[in-house]
PDB file of C-alpha atoms and ligand atoms in Angstrom:
ATOM      1  CA  MET A   1     115.673  97.340  97.538  1.00  0.00           C
ATOM      2  CA  ASN A   2     118.766  99.074  98.952  1.00  0.00           C
ATOM      3  CA  ASN A   3     120.980  96.214 100.175  1.00  0.00           C
ATOM      4  CA  LYS A   4     121.579  97.754 103.602  1.00  0.00           C
ATOM      5  CA  TYR A   5     118.174  96.257 104.434  1.00  0.00           C
ATOM      6  CA  GLU A   6     118.160  92.551 105.208  1.00  0.00           C
ATOM      7  CA  LEU A   7     115.525  90.313 103.601  1.00  0.00           C
ATOM      8  CA  ILE A   8     113.799  88.811 106.657  1.00  0.00           C
ATOM      9  CA  TYR A   9     111.094  86.820 104.891  1.00  0.00           C
ATOM     10  CA  GLU A  10     109.882  86.166 101.368  1.00  0.00           C
ATOM     11  CA  GLY A  11     106.305  85.042 100.870  1.00  0.00           C
ATOM     12  CA  LYS A  12     104.372  84.267  97.703  1.00  0.00           C
ATOM     13  CA  ALA A  13     103.313  87.877  97.071  1.00  0.00           C
ATOM     14  CA  LYS A  14     105.551  89.997  99.332  1.00  0.00           C
ATOM     15  CA  LYS A  15     109.106  90.463 100.600  1.00  0.00           C
ATOM     16  CA  VAL A  16     109.736  91.709 104.134  1.00  0.00           C
ATOM     17  CA  PHE A  17     112.933  93.668 104.868  1.00  0.00           C
ATOM     18  CA  SER A  18     114.458  95.017 108.075  1.00  0.00           C
ATOM     19  CA  HIS A  19     114.160  98.748 108.859  1.00  0.00           C
ATOM     20  CA  ASP A  20     116.527 101.144 110.659  1.00  0.00           C
ATOM     21  CA  ASP A  21     114.073 100.964 113.575  1.00  0.00           C
ATOM     22  CA  ALA A  22     114.090  97.426 114.957  1.00  0.00           C
ATOM     23  CA  ASP A  23     110.352  97.528 115.611  1.00  0.00           C
ATOM     24  CA  LYS A  24     109.476  98.333 111.982  1.00  0.00           C
ATOM     25  CA  VAL A  25     109.709  96.456 108.659  1.00  0.00           C
ATOM     26  CA  ILE A  26     109.654  97.384 104.978  1.00  0.00           C
ATOM     27  CA  ILE A  27     107.170  95.358 102.932  1.00  0.00           C
ATOM     28  CA  GLU A  28     107.646  95.134  99.166  1.00  0.00           C
ATOM     29  CA  PHE A  29     104.687  93.906  97.121  1.00  0.00           C
ATOM     30  CA  LYS A  30     105.665  91.579  94.253  1.00  0.00           C
ATOM     31  CA  ASP A  31     104.019  91.183  90.864  1.00  0.00           C
ATOM     32  CA  ASP A  32     103.702  87.411  91.411  1.00  0.00           C
ATOM     33  CA  ALA A  33     100.319  85.759  91.683  1.00  0.00           C
ATOM     34  CA  THR A  34      99.804  82.252  93.019  1.00  0.00           C
ATOM     35  CA  ALA A  35      96.715  80.133  93.556  1.00  0.00           C
ATOM     36  CA  PHE A  36      95.894  76.685  94.934  1.00  0.00           C
ATOM     37  CA  ASN A  37      98.907  76.819  97.294  1.00  0.00           C
ATOM     38  CA  ALA A  38     101.220  77.950  94.514  1.00  0.00           C
ATOM     39  CA  LEU A  39     100.325  75.079  92.133  1.00  0.00           C
ATOM     40  CA  LYS A  40      99.386  77.867  89.734  1.00  0.00           C
ATOM     41  CA  LYS A  41     101.811  80.782  89.281  1.00  0.00           C
ATOM     42  CA  ALA A  42     102.081  83.862  87.072  1.00  0.00           C
ATOM     43  CA  LYS A  43     103.414  87.417  87.053  1.00  0.00           C
ATOM     44  CA  PHE A  44     101.260  90.468  86.360  1.00  0.00           C
ATOM     45  CA  LYS A  45     103.262  93.619  85.746  1.00  0.00           C
ATOM     46  CA  GLY A  46     101.963  96.330  88.082  1.00  0.00           C
ATOM     47  CA  LYS A  47     100.022  94.023  90.464  1.00  0.00           C
ATOM     48  CA  GLY A  48     102.441  94.684  93.345  1.00  0.00           C
ATOM     49  CA  LYS A  49     102.012  98.425  93.036  1.00  0.00           C
ATOM     50  CA  LEU A  50      98.201  98.202  92.809  1.00  0.00           C
ATOM     51  CA  ASN A  51      97.900  95.889  95.828  1.00  0.00           C
ATOM     52  CA  CYS A  52     100.254  98.101  97.845  1.00  0.00           C
ATOM     53  CA  LEU A  53      98.299 101.275  97.035  1.00  0.00           C
ATOM     54  CA  ILE A  54      94.908  99.611  97.623  1.00  0.00           C
ATOM     55  CA  SER A  55      96.082  98.055 100.917  1.00  0.00           C
ATOM     56  CA  ALA A  56      97.471 101.380 102.147  1.00  0.00           C
ATOM     57  CA  LYS A  57      94.124 103.096 101.560  1.00  0.00           C
ATOM     58  CA  ILE A  58      92.181 100.289 103.260  1.00  0.00           C
ATOM     59  CA  PHE A  59      94.539 100.219 106.247  1.00  0.00           C
ATOM     60  CA  GLU A  60      94.095 104.008 106.606  1.00  0.00           C
ATOM     61  CA  LEU A  61      90.321 103.538 106.554  1.00  0.00           C
ATOM     62  CA  LEU A  62      90.540 100.821 109.228  1.00  0.00           C
ATOM     63  CA  LEU A  63      92.959 102.834 111.407  1.00  0.00           C
ATOM     64  CA  ASN A  64      90.545 105.788 111.229  1.00  0.00           C
ATOM     65  CA  ASN A  65      87.904 103.389 112.545  1.00  0.00           C
ATOM     66  CA  ASN A  66      90.099 102.334 115.497  1.00  0.00           C
ATOM     67  CA  ILE A  67      91.157  98.962 114.114  1.00  0.00           C
ATOM     68  CA  PRO A  68      94.770  98.274 115.178  1.00  0.00           C
ATOM     69  CA  CYS A  69      96.803  97.627 111.984  1.00  0.00           C
ATOM     70  CA  HIS A  70     100.509  97.117 111.270  1.00  0.00           C
ATOM     71  CA  PHE A  71     100.492  99.740 108.462  1.00  0.00           C
ATOM     72  CA  LEU A  72     102.451 102.952 109.163  1.00  0.00           C
ATOM     73  CA  GLU A  73     103.058 104.689 105.816  1.00  0.00           C
ATOM     74  CA  LEU A  74     103.793 104.184 102.139  1.00  0.00           C
ATOM     75  CA  LYS A  75     107.483 104.304 101.259  1.00  0.00           C
ATOM     76  CA  ASN A  76     106.804 104.276  97.521  1.00  0.00           C
ATOM     77  CA  GLU A  77     104.208 102.836  95.186  1.00  0.00           C
ATOM     78  CA  ASN A  78     104.999  99.190  95.835  1.00  0.00           C
ATOM     79  CA  THR A  79     106.534  99.406  99.314  1.00  0.00           C
ATOM     80  CA  MET A  80     105.111 100.198 102.731  1.00  0.00           C
ATOM     81  CA  ILE A  81     106.537 100.663 106.210  1.00  0.00           C
ATOM     82  CA  ALA A  82     104.757  98.628 108.856  1.00  0.00           C
ATOM     83  CA  GLN A  83     105.146  97.734 112.499  1.00  0.00           C
ATOM     84  CA  LYS A  84     107.066  94.505 112.930  1.00  0.00           C
ATOM     85  CA  ILE A  85     104.768  91.738 114.126  1.00  0.00           C
ATOM     86  CA  LYS A  86     105.096  88.083 114.994  1.00  0.00           C
ATOM     87  CA  VAL A  87     102.506  86.596 112.675  1.00  0.00           C
ATOM     88  CA  ILE A  88      99.937  84.282 114.295  1.00  0.00           C
ATOM     89  CA  PRO A  89      99.808  81.171 112.044  1.00  0.00           C
ATOM     90  CA  LEU A  90      96.080  81.422 111.316  1.00  0.00           C
ATOM     91  CA  GLU A  91      94.176  82.590 108.260  1.00  0.00           C
ATOM     92  CA  ILE A  92      90.864  84.101 109.315  1.00  0.00           C
ATOM     93  CA  VAL A  93      88.324  83.974 106.495  1.00  0.00           C
ATOM     94  CA  LEU A  94      85.031  85.845 106.829  1.00  0.00           C
ATOM     95  CA  ARG A  95      82.251  85.058 104.343  1.00  0.00           C
ATOM     96  CA  ASN A  96      79.128  87.149 103.673  1.00  0.00           C
ATOM     97  CA  THR A  97      78.087  85.186 100.570  1.00  0.00           C
ATOM     98  CA  ALA A  98      78.775  81.503  99.874  1.00  0.00           C
ATOM     99  CA  TYR A  99      81.454  80.998  97.218  1.00  0.00           C
ATOM    100  CA  GLY A 100      84.780  79.253  96.648  1.00  0.00           C
ATOM    101  CA  SER A 101      85.849  76.495  99.031  1.00  0.00           C
ATOM    102  CA  LEU A 102      82.685  76.776 101.152  1.00  0.00           C
ATOM    103  CA  CYS A 103      80.661  75.545  98.159  1.00  0.00           C
ATOM    104  CA  LYS A 104      83.185  72.843  97.248  1.00  0.00           C
ATOM    105  CA  GLN A 105      83.174  71.447 100.800  1.00  0.00           C
ATOM    106  CA  THR A 106      79.461  71.717 101.648  1.00  0.00           C
ATOM    107  CA  THR A 107      76.112  71.502  99.874  1.00  0.00           C
ATOM    108  CA  ILE A 108      75.574  75.281 100.169  1.00  0.00           C
ATOM    109  CA  GLU A 109      74.902  76.772  96.741  1.00  0.00           C
ATOM    110  CA  SER A 110      77.220  79.386  95.260  1.00  0.00           C
ATOM    111  CA  GLY A 111      75.920  82.910  95.739  1.00  0.00           C
ATOM    112  CA  THR A 112      73.759  82.129  98.806  1.00  0.00           C
ATOM    113  CA  ASP A 113      73.533  85.131 101.138  1.00  0.00           C
ATOM    114  CA  LEU A 114      74.717  83.804 104.500  1.00  0.00           C
ATOM    115  CA  GLY A 115      72.474  86.048 106.589  1.00  0.00           C
ATOM    116  CA  LYS A 116      75.088  86.449 109.271  1.00  0.00           C
ATOM    117  CA  PRO A 117      78.828  86.407 108.569  1.00  0.00           C
ATOM    118  CA  LEU A 118      80.542  83.012 108.726  1.00  0.00           C
ATOM    119  CA  ILE A 119      84.116  82.890 110.029  1.00  0.00           C
ATOM    120  CA  ASP A 120      86.290  79.955 108.913  1.00  0.00           C
ATOM    121  CA  LEU A 121      89.702  79.421 110.532  1.00  0.00           C
ATOM    122  CA  TYR A 122      92.636  77.873 108.666  1.00  0.00           C
ATOM    123  CA  LEU A 123      96.075  76.862 109.925  1.00  0.00           C
ATOM    124  CA  LYS A 124      98.691  78.895 108.027  1.00  0.00           C
ATOM    125  CA  ASN A 125     100.971  76.064 106.972  1.00  0.00           C
ATOM    126  CA  ASP A 126     101.956  75.579 103.312  1.00  0.00           C
ATOM    127  CA  GLU A 127     103.219  72.008 103.879  1.00  0.00           C
ATOM    128  CA  LEU A 128      99.801  71.005 105.232  1.00  0.00           C
ATOM    129  CA  ASN A 129      97.999  73.079 102.550  1.00  0.00           C
ATOM    130  CA  ASP A 130      96.439  75.519 105.064  1.00  0.00           C
ATOM    131  CA  PRO A 131      93.831  73.098 106.487  1.00  0.00           C
ATOM    132  CA  LEU A 132      90.525  74.186 108.032  1.00  0.00           C
ATOM    133  CA  ILE A 133      91.040  74.110 111.824  1.00  0.00           C
ATOM    134  CA  THR A 134      88.734  74.101 114.864  1.00  0.00           C
ATOM    135  CA  LYS A 135      88.862  76.320 117.966  1.00  0.00           C
ATOM    136  CA  ASP A 136      89.597  73.216 120.060  1.00  0.00           C
ATOM    137  CA  ARG A 137      92.560  72.282 117.853  1.00  0.00           C
ATOM    138  CA  ILE A 138      93.874  75.860 118.082  1.00  0.00           C
ATOM    139  CA  GLU A 139      93.703  75.561 121.883  1.00  0.00           C
ATOM    140  CA  LEU A 140      95.340  72.126 121.787  1.00  0.00           C
ATOM    141  CA  MET A 141      98.221  73.488 119.688  1.00  0.00           C
ATOM    142  CA  ASN A 142      98.630  76.509 122.003  1.00  0.00           C
ATOM    143  CA  ILE A 143      98.592  78.853 119.018  1.00  0.00           C
ATOM    144  CA  LEU A 144      97.010  81.625 121.084  1.00  0.00           C
ATOM    145  CA  SER A 145      94.785  82.054 124.137  1.00  0.00           C
ATOM    146  CA  THR A 146      91.003  81.787 123.877  1.00  0.00           C
ATOM    147  CA  LYS A 147      90.820  85.428 124.982  1.00  0.00           C
ATOM    148  CA  ASP A 148      93.091  86.557 122.125  1.00  0.00           C
ATOM    149  CA  LEU A 149      91.259  84.363 119.609  1.00  0.00           C
ATOM    150  CA  ASN A 150      87.917  85.863 120.674  1.00  0.00           C
ATOM    151  CA  TYR A 151      89.416  89.352 120.359  1.00  0.00           C
ATOM    152  CA  ILE A 152      90.574  88.547 116.791  1.00  0.00           C
ATOM    153  CA  LEU A 153      87.136  87.174 115.876  1.00  0.00           C
ATOM    154  CA  ASP A 154      85.502  90.319 117.239  1.00  0.00           C
ATOM    155  CA  LEU A 155      87.938  92.529 115.289  1.00  0.00           C
ATOM    156  CA  THR A 156      87.200  90.506 112.127  1.00  0.00           C
ATOM    157  CA  LEU A 157      83.446  91.128 112.477  1.00  0.00           C
ATOM    158  CA  ARG A 158      84.092  94.862 113.023  1.00  0.00           C
ATOM    159  CA  ILE A 159      86.416  94.974 109.990  1.00  0.00           C
ATOM    160  CA  ASN A 160      83.700  93.299 107.917  1.00  0.00           C
ATOM    161  CA  GLU A 161      81.149  95.976 108.810  1.00  0.00           C
ATOM    162  CA  ILE A 162      83.609  98.758 107.879  1.00  0.00           C
ATOM    163  CA  LEU A 163      84.741  97.124 104.626  1.00  0.00           C
ATOM    164  CA  LYS A 164      81.259  96.025 103.522  1.00  0.00           C
ATOM    165  CA  GLY A 165      79.959  99.592 103.826  1.00  0.00           C
ATOM    166  CA  PHE A 166      83.021 101.114 102.213  1.00  0.00           C
ATOM    167  CA  PHE A 167      82.997  98.771  99.204  1.00  0.00           C
ATOM    168  CA  LYS A 168      79.233  99.224  98.755  1.00  0.00           C
ATOM    169  CA  ASN A 169      79.883 102.960  98.372  1.00  0.00           C
ATOM    170  CA  ILE A 170      82.131 102.176  95.427  1.00  0.00           C
ATOM    171  CA  GLN A 171      79.714  99.706  93.864  1.00  0.00           C
ATOM    172  CA  LEU A 172      81.458  96.540  95.034  1.00  0.00           C
ATOM    173  CA  LYS A 173      79.938  93.613  96.922  1.00  0.00           C
ATOM    174  CA  LEU A 174      82.262  92.134  99.550  1.00  0.00           C
ATOM    175  CA  ILE A 175      81.737  88.384  99.225  1.00  0.00           C
ATOM    176  CA  ASP A 176      84.528  87.190 101.549  1.00  0.00           C
ATOM    177  CA  PHE A 177      88.070  88.016 102.654  1.00  0.00           C
ATOM    178  CA  LYS A 178      91.075  86.573 104.478  1.00  0.00           C
ATOM    179  CA  LEU A 179      92.921  88.284 107.335  1.00  0.00           C
ATOM    180  CA  GLU A 180      96.120  87.612 109.239  1.00  0.00           C
ATOM    181  CA  PHE A 181      97.021  89.048 112.643  1.00  0.00           C
ATOM    182  CA  GLY A 182     100.200  89.240 114.719  1.00  0.00           C
ATOM    183  CA  TYR A 183     101.730  90.501 117.968  1.00  0.00           C
ATOM    184  CA  ASP A 184     103.843  93.686 118.055  1.00  0.00           C
ATOM    185  CA  PHE A 185     106.808  94.017 120.437  1.00  0.00           C
ATOM    186  CA  LYS A 186     104.443  95.194 123.214  1.00  0.00           C
ATOM    187  CA  ASN A 187     102.286  92.082 122.644  1.00  0.00           C
ATOM    188  CA  ASN A 188      99.415  94.090 121.144  1.00  0.00           C
ATOM    189  CA  ILE A 189      97.431  92.279 118.468  1.00  0.00           C
ATOM    190  CA  LEU A 190      97.559  94.079 115.097  1.00  0.00           C
ATOM    191  CA  LEU A 191      95.970  93.324 111.735  1.00  0.00           C
ATOM    192  CA  GLY A 192      98.809  92.428 109.354  1.00  0.00           C
ATOM    193  CA  ASP A 193      99.372  91.187 105.801  1.00  0.00           C
ATOM    194  CA  GLU A 194      97.407  93.073 103.118  1.00  0.00           C
ATOM    195  CA  ILE A 195      93.823  93.912 102.206  1.00  0.00           C
ATOM    196  CA  SER A 196      93.587  93.820  98.438  1.00  0.00           C
ATOM    197  CA  PRO A 197      91.806  92.018  95.591  1.00  0.00           C
ATOM    198  CA  ASP A 198      94.300  89.176  96.199  1.00  0.00           C
ATOM    199  CA  ASN A 199      92.624  88.278  99.495  1.00  0.00           C
ATOM    200  CA  CYS A 200      89.092  89.678  99.118  1.00  0.00           C
ATOM    201  CA  ARG A 201      86.355  88.603  96.722  1.00  0.00           C
ATOM    202  CA  LEU A 202      84.753  91.707  95.244  1.00  0.00           C
ATOM    203  CA  TRP A 203      81.860  91.589  92.775  1.00  0.00           C
ATOM    204  CA  ASP A 204      80.949  94.534  90.589  1.00  0.00           C
ATOM    205  CA  LEU A 205      77.547  96.006  91.488  1.00  0.00           C
ATOM    206  CA  ASN A 206      77.498  98.038  88.251  1.00  0.00           C
ATOM    207  CA  GLN A 207      75.886  95.176  86.325  1.00  0.00           C
ATOM    208  CA  LYS A 208      72.435  95.372  84.756  1.00  0.00           C
ATOM    209  CA  ASN A 209      71.410  91.781  85.462  1.00  0.00           C
ATOM    210  CA  ASP A 210      72.668  89.274  88.061  1.00  0.00           C
ATOM    211  CA  THR A 211      75.838  88.370  86.142  1.00  0.00           C
ATOM    212  CA  ILE A 212      78.762  87.837  88.484  1.00  0.00           C
ATOM    213  CA  VAL A 213      81.716  90.021  87.524  1.00  0.00           C
ATOM    214  CA  SER A 214      84.701  89.343  89.791  1.00  0.00           C
ATOM    215  CA  LEU A 215      87.184  92.184  90.235  1.00  0.00           C
ATOM    216  CA  ASP A 216      89.622  90.084  92.308  1.00  0.00           C
ATOM    217  CA  LYS A 217      92.056  87.155  92.178  1.00  0.00           C
ATOM    218  CA  ASP A 218      89.302  84.798  90.972  1.00  0.00           C
ATOM    219  CA  ILE A 219      90.149  86.307  87.547  1.00  0.00           C
ATOM    220  CA  PHE A 220      93.501  84.513  87.815  1.00  0.00           C
ATOM    221  CA  ARG A 221      92.188  81.425  89.659  1.00  0.00           C
ATOM    222  CA  ASN A 222      89.567  80.904  86.923  1.00  0.00           C
ATOM    223  CA  ASP A 223      91.596  82.203  83.920  1.00  0.00           C
ATOM    224  CA  LEU A 224      89.096  84.956  83.127  1.00  0.00           C
ATOM    225  CA  GLY A 225      91.673  87.513  81.879  1.00  0.00           C
ATOM    226  CA  GLY A 226      91.955  91.240  82.628  1.00  0.00           C
ATOM    227  CA  LEU A 227      93.415  91.071  86.128  1.00  0.00           C
ATOM    228  CA  ILE A 228      95.387  94.337  85.974  1.00  0.00           C
ATOM    229  CA  GLU A 229      92.401  96.135  84.453  1.00  0.00           C
ATOM    230  CA  ALA A 230      90.171  94.905  87.313  1.00  0.00           C
ATOM    231  CA  TYR A 231      92.672  95.813  90.082  1.00  0.00           C
ATOM    232  CA  SER A 232      93.195  99.244  88.424  1.00  0.00           C
ATOM    233  CA  GLU A 233      89.429  99.763  88.394  1.00  0.00           C
ATOM    234  CA  ILE A 234      89.255  99.053  92.141  1.00  0.00           C
ATOM    235  CA  ASN A 235      92.161 101.434  92.801  1.00  0.00           C
ATOM    236  CA  ARG A 236      90.469 104.083  90.667  1.00  0.00           C
ATOM    237  CA  ARG A 237      87.102 103.745  92.457  1.00  0.00           C
ATOM    238  CA  ILE A 238      88.828 103.965  95.880  1.00  0.00           C
ATOM    239  CA  ASN A 239      90.740 107.107  94.870  1.00  0.00           C
ATOM    240  CA  ASP A 240      87.669 108.745  93.310  1.00  0.00           C
ATOM    241  CA  PHE A 241      85.712 108.109  96.534  1.00  0.00           C
ATOM    242  CA  ILE A 242      88.297 109.108  99.170  1.00  0.00           C
TER     243      ILE A 242
HETATM  244  P1  TMP B 301      88.219  80.195  99.689  1.00  0.00           P
HETATM  245  O1  TMP B 301      86.794  80.273  99.252  1.00  0.00           O
HETATM  246  O2  TMP B 301      89.139  79.642  98.643  1.00  0.00           O
HETATM  247  O3  TMP B 301      88.370  79.512 101.010  1.00  0.00           O
HETATM  248  O4  TMP B 301      88.704  81.716  99.911  1.00  0.00           O
HETATM  249  C1  TMP B 301      88.048  82.568 100.820  1.00  0.00           C
HETATM  250  C2  TMP B 301      88.681  83.941 100.779  1.00  0.00           C
HETATM  251  O5  TMP B 301      89.997  83.906 101.284  1.00  0.00           O
HETATM  252  C3  TMP B 301      88.794  84.557  99.387  1.00  0.00           C
HETATM  253  O6  TMP B 301      88.535  85.957  99.477  1.00  0.00           O
HETATM  254  C4  TMP B 301      90.222  84.340  98.986  1.00  0.00           C
HETATM  255  C5  TMP B 301      90.943  84.354 100.303  1.00  0.00           C
HETATM  256  N1  TMP B 301      92.096  83.449 100.352  1.00  0.00           N
HETATM  257  C6  TMP B 301      93.364  83.972 100.550  1.00  0.00           C
HETATM  258  O7  TMP B 301      93.540  85.184 100.675  1.00  0.00           O
HETATM  259  N2  TMP B 301      94.412  83.101 100.615  1.00  0.00           N
HETATM  260  C7  TMP B 301      94.261  81.765 100.504  1.00  0.00           C
HETATM  261  O8  TMP B 301      95.262  81.040 100.574  1.00  0.00           O
HETATM  262  C8  TMP B 301      92.943  81.241 100.291  1.00  0.00           C
HETATM  263  C9  TMP B 301      92.724  79.765 100.143  1.00  0.00           C
HETATM  264  C10 TMP B 301      91.890  82.116 100.227  1.00  0.00           C
HETATM  265  N1  LIG B 302      97.149  82.327  98.352  1.00  0.00           N
HETATM  266  C1  LIG B 302      97.065  80.957  97.988  1.00  0.00           C
HETATM  267  C2  LIG B 302      98.234  80.532  97.118  1.00  0.00           C
HETATM  268  O1  LIG B 302      99.125  81.216  96.886  1.00  0.00           O
HETATM  269  C3  LIG B 302      95.765  80.507  97.400  1.00  0.00           C
HETATM  270  C4  LIG B 302      94.757  81.461  96.881  1.00  0.00           C
HETATM  271  O2  LIG B 302      94.755  82.642  97.168  1.00  0.00           O
HETATM  272  O3  LIG B 302      93.861  80.962  96.142  1.00  0.00           O
HETATM  273  O4  LIG B 302      98.348  79.493  96.598  1.00  0.00           O
END
């Protein structure tokens, strides 16, 4: 990145730089992959580009469906311009099918259809290992108002309906996903972060029997191999459909 832009923040998978406009940022997607709060780390050449391109397409889809998002435009294949937001320190996870931590922490069996979407809230705090948090604790910590939290939960349910339908069209089952939101300089709530196979579980529906084929970061979490091939396949299906 041109060094006239200041690095404002570096996360596990992205770098955020200043922009000539104070209310915008430049987000560069890295090739790094982490799991289990960065206990497991690796680099996958081309992952940054794929997640950036996939996220851009998904943000465009959501914006066209009146979901407020930080995304403005692609700058190049692994960099996007977004509205600057103050990130709310919550990770909002929506689950359609039981998998992952839900099955480790409860007696619900992997693969159970949840009937109605389940939303789990986590405190975004690496030192505390992003713990599951309650609405009452969020209120106690003054993270955001109940009205804003309810608005975010409503947006999350709407996003799920849009994404579930979209992914079904490209033969993918949306198992669960994680969202982050923030406030822009006018105090509007916008969807931030990224929407990619790094933070969604996507199962291939092009399978003859009920075998689970993950086309998402579970490939890395579970050492299944073929991560770039899977992310490329998702990018290809999105581009063939749109
Ligand atoms: P979980 O089953 O591990 O709680 O994950 C639920 C969803 O959230 C899954 O799609 C992966 C995503 N996720 C993230 O994007 N970041 C995280 O730090 C974690 C734990 C999960
Ligand atoms: N994003 C988390 C990490 O970097 C965990 C995960 O996605 O599984 O460790």
